[in-house]
mmCIF file with all atom_site columns, C-alpha atoms in Angstrom:
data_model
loop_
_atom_site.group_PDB
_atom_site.id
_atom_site.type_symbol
_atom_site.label_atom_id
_atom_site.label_alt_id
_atom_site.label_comp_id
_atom_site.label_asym_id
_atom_site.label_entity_id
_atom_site.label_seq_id
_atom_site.pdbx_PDB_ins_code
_atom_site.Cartn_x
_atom_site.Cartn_y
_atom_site.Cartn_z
_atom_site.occupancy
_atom_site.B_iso_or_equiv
_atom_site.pdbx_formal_charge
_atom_site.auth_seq_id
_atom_site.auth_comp_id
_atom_site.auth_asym_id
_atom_site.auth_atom_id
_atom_site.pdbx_PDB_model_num
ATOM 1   C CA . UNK A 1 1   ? 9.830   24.753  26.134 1.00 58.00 ? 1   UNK A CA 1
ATOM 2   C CA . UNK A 1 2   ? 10.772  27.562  27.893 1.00 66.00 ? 2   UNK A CA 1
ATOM 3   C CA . UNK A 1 3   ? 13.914  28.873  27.805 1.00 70.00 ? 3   UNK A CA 1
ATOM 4   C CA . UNK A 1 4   ? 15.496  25.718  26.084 1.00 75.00 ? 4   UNK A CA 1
ATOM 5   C CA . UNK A 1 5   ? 14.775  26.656  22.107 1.00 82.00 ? 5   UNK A CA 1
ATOM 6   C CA . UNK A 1 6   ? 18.725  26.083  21.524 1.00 85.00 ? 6   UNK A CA 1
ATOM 7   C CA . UNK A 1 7   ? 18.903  23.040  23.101 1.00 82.00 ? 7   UNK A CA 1
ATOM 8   C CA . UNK A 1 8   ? 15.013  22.166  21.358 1.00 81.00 ? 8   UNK A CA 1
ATOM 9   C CA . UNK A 1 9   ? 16.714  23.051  17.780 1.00 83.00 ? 9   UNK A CA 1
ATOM 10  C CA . UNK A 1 10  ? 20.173  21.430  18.690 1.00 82.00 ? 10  UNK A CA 1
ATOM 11  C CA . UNK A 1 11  ? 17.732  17.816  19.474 1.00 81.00 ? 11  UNK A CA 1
ATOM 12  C CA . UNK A 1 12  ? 15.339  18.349  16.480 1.00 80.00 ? 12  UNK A CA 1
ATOM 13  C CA . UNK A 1 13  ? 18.457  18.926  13.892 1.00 81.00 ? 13  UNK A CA 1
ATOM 14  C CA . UNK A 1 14  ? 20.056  15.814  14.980 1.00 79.00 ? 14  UNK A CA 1
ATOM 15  C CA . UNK A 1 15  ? 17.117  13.793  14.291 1.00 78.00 ? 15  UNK A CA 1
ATOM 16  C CA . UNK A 1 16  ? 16.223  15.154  11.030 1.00 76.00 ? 16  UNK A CA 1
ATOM 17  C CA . UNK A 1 17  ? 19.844  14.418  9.817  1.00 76.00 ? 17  UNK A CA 1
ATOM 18  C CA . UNK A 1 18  ? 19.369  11.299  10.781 1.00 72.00 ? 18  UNK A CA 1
ATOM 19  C CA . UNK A 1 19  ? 18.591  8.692   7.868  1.00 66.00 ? 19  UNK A CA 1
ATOM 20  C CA . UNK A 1 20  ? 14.929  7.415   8.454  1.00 60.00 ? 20  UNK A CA 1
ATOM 21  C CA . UNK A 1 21  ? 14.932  3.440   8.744  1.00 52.00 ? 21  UNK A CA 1
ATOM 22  C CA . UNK A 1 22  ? 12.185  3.025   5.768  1.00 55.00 ? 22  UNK A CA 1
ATOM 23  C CA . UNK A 1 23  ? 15.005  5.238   3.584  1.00 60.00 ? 23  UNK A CA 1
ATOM 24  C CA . UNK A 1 24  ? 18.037  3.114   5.043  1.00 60.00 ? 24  UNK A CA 1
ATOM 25  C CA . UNK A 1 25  ? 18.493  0.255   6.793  1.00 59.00 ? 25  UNK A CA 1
ATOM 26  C CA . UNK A 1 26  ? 20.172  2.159   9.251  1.00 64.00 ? 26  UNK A CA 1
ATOM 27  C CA . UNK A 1 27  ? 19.395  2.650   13.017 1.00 67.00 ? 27  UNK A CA 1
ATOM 28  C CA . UNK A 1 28  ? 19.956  5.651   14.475 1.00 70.00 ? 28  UNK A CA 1
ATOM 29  C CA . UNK A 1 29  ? 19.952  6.709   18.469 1.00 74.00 ? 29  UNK A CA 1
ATOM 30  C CA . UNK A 1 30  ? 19.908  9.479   19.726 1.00 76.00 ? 30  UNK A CA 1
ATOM 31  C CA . UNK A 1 31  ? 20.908  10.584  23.472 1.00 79.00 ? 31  UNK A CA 1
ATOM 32  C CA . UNK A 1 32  ? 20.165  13.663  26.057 1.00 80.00 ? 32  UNK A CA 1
ATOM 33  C CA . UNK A 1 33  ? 22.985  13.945  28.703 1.00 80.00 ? 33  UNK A CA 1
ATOM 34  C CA . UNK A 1 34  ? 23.387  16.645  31.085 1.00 82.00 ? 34  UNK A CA 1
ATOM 35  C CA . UNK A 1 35  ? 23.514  17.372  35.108 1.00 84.00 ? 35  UNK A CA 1
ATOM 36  C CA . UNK A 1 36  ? 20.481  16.343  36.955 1.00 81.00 ? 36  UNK A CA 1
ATOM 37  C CA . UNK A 1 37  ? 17.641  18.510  37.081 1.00 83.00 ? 37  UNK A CA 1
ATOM 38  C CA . UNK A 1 38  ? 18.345  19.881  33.886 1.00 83.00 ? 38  UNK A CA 1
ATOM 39  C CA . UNK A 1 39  ? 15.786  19.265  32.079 1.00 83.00 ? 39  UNK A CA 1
ATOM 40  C CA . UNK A 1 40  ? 16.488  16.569  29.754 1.00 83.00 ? 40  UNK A CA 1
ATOM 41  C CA . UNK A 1 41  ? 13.562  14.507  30.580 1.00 82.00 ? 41  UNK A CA 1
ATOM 42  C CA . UNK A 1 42  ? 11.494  17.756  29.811 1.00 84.00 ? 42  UNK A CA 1
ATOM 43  C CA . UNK A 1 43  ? 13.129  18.522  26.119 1.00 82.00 ? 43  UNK A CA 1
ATOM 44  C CA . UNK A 1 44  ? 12.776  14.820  25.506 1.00 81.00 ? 44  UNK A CA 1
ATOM 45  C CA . UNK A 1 45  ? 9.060   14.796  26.086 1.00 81.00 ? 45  UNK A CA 1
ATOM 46  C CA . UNK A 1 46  ? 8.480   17.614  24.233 1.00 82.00 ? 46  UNK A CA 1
ATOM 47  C CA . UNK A 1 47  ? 8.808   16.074  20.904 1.00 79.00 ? 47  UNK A CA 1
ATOM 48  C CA . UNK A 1 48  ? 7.854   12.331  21.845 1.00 77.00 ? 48  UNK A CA 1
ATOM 49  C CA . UNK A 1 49  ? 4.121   12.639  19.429 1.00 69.00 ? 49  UNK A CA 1
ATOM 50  C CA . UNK A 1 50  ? 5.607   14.750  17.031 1.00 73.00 ? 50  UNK A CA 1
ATOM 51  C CA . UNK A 1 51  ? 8.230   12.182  16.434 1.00 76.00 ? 51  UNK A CA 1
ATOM 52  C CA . UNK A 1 52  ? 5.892   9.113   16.176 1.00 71.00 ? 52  UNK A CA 1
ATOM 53  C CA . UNK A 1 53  ? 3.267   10.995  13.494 1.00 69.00 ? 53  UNK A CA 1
ATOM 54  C CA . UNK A 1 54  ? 6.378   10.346  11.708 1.00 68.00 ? 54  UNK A CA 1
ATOM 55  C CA . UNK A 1 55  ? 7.262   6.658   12.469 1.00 66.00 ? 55  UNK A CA 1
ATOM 56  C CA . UNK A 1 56  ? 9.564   7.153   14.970 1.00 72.00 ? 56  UNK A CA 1
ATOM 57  C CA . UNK A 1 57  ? 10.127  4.734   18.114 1.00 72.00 ? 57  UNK A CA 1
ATOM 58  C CA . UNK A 1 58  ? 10.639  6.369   21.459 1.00 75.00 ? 58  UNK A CA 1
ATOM 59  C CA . UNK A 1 59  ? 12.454  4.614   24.081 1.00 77.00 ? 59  UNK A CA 1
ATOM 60  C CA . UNK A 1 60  ? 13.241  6.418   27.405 1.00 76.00 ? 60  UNK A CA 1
ATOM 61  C CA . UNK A 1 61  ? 15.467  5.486   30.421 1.00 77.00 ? 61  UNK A CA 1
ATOM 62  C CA . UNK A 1 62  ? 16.949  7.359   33.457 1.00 73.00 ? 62  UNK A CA 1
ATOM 63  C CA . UNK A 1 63  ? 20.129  5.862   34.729 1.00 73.00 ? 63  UNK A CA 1
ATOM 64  C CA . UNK A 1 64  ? 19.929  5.054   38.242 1.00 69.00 ? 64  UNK A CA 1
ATOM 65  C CA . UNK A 1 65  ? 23.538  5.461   39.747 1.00 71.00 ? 65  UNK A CA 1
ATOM 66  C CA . UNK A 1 66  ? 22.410  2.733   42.957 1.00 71.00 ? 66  UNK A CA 1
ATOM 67  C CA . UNK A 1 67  ? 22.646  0.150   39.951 1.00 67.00 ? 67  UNK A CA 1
ATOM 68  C CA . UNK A 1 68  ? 25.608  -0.070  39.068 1.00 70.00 ? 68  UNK A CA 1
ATOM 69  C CA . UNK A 1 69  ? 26.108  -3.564  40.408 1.00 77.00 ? 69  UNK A CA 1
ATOM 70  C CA . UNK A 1 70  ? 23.740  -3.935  37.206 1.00 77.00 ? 70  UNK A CA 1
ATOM 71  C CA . UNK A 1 71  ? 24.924  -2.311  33.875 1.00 72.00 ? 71  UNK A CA 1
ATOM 72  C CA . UNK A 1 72  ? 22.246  -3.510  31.734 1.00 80.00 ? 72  UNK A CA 1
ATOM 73  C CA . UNK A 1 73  ? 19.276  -2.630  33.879 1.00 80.00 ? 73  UNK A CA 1
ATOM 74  C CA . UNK A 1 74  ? 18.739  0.624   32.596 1.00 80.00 ? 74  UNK A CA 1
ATOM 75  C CA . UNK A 1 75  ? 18.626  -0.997  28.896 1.00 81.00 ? 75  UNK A CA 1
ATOM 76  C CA . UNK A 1 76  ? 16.350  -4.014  30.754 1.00 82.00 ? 76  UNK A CA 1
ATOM 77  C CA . UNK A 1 77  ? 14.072  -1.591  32.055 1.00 82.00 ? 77  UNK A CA 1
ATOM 78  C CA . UNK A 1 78  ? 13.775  0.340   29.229 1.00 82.00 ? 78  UNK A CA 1
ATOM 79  C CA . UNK A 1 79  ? 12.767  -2.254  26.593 1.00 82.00 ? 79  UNK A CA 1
ATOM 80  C CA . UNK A 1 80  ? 10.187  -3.627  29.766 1.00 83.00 ? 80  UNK A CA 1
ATOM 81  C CA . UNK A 1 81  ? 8.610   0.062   29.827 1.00 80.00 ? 81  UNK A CA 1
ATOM 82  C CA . UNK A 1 82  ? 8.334   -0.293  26.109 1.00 81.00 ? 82  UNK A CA 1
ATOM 83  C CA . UNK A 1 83  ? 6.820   -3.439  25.450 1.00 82.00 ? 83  UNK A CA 1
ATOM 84  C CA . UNK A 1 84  ? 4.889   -3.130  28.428 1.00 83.00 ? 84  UNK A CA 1
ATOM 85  C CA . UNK A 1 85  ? 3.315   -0.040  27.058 1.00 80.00 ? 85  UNK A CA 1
ATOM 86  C CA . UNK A 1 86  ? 2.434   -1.883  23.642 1.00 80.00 ? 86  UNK A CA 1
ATOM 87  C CA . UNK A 1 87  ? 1.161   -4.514  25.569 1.00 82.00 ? 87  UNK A CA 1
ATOM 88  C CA . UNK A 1 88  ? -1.439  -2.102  27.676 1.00 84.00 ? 88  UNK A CA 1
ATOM 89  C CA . UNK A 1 89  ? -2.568  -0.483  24.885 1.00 82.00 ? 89  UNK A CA 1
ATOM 90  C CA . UNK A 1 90  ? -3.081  -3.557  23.048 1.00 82.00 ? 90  UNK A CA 1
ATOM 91  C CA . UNK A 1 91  ? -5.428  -4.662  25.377 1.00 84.00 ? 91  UNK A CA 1
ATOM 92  C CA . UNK A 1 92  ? -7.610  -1.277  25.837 1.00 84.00 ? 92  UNK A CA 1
ATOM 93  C CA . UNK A 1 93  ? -7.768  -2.060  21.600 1.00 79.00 ? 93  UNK A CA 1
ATOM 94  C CA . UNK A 1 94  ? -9.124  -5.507  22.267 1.00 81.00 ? 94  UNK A CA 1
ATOM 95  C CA . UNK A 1 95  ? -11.434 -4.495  25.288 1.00 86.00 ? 95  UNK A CA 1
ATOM 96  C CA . UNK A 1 96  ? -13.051 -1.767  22.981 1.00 85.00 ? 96  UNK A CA 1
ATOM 97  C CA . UNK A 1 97  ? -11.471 0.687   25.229 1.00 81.00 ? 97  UNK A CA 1
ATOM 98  C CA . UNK A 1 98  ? -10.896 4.274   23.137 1.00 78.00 ? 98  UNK A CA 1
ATOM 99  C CA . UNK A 1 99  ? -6.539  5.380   23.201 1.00 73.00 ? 99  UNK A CA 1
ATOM 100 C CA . UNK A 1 100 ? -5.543  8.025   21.291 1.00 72.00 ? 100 UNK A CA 1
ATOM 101 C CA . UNK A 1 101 ? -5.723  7.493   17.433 1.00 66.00 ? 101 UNK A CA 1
ATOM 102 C CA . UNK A 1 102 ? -1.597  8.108   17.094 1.00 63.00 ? 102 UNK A CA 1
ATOM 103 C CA . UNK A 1 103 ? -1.462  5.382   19.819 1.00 72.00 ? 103 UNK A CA 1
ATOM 104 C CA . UNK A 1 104 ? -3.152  3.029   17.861 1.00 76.00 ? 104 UNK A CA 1
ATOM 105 C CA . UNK A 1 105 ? -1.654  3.435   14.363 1.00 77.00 ? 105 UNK A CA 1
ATOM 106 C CA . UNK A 1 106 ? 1.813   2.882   16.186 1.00 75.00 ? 106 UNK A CA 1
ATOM 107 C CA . UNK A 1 107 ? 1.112   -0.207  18.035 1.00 78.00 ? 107 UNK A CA 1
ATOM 108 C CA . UNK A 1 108 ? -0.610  -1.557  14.897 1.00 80.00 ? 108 UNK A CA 1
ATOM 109 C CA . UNK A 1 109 ? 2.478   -0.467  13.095 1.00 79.00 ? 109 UNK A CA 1
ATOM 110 C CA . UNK A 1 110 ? 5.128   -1.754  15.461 1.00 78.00 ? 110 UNK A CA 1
ATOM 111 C CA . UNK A 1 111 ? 3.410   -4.876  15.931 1.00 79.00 ? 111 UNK A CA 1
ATOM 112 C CA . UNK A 1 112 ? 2.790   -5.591  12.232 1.00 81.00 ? 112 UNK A CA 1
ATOM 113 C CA . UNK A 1 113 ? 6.978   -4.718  11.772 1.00 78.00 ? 113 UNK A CA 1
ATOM 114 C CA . UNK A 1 114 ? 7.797   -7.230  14.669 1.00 77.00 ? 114 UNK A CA 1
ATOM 115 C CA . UNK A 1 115 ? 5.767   -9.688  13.237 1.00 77.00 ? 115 UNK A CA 1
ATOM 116 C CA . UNK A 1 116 ? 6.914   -9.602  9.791  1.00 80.00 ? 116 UNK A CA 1
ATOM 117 C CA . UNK A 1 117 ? 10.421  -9.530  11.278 1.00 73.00 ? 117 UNK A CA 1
ATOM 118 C CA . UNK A 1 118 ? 10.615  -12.143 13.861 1.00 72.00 ? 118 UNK A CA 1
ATOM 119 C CA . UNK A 1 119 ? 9.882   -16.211 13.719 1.00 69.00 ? 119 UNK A CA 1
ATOM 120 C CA . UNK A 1 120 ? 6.901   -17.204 15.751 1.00 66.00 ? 120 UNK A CA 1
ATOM 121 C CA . UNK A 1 121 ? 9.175   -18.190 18.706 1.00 66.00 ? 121 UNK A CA 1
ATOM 122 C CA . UNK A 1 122 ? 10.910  -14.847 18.863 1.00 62.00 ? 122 UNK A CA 1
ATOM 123 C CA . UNK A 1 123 ? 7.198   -13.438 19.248 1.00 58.00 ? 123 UNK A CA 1
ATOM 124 C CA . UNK A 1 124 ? 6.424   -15.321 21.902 1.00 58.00 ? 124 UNK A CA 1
ATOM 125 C CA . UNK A 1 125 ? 9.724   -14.755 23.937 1.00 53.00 ? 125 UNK A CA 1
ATOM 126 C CA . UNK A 1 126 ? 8.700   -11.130 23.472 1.00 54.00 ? 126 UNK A CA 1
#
């Protein structure tokens, strides 16, 4: 990204110090902040595919300040975006519909992990 290498390095450092969840059991977050327009959403994208090649899950959310009246929505929405995106490109799999290979491996992946972590009636709340 253009003029944001500092900011780039600053984002990439903090994940690689972070303990990978196959080496731990420990979940790690980490979070852009900054004024609007300053191109967090940008930096984030930037490294979305090079993080999942390595087994990383990418959640996104923008905080919308007209609802505040709902705290969790931005967290609701987020985890909707998600598994709605697993979902779609679940489907395009079944239809015989070609998605990008690194799509595929992860939603294999993630859904493999789910299942193998969650009873049968946590699946199908999901």
């Amino acid at each position: 990204i253009y003029g944001r290498s500092k900011e780039l390095y600053n984002l990439i450092h903090a994940i690689l110090q972070a303990p990978h969840l196959s080496e731990s059991n420990i979940s790690t977050v980490v979070l852009i902040g900054g004024d609007a327009g300053a191109g967090k959403s940008k930096l984030a994208t930037s490294i979305n595919s090079g993080l999942r090649n390595h087994g990383w899950n990418i959640l996104s959310c923008k905080f919308d300040s007209l609802n505040q009246n709902q705290p969790l929505s931005t967290i609701s929405s987020t985890f909707n975006d998600f598994f709605q995106n697993i979902a779609t490109t679940k489907e395009k799999l079944h239809e015989g519909i070609h998605v990008d290979v690194v799509d595929e491996q992860y939603v294999n992946q993630l859904l493999e992990s789910i299942e193998s972590h969650l009873s049968a009636s946590g699946i199908v709340a999901l």
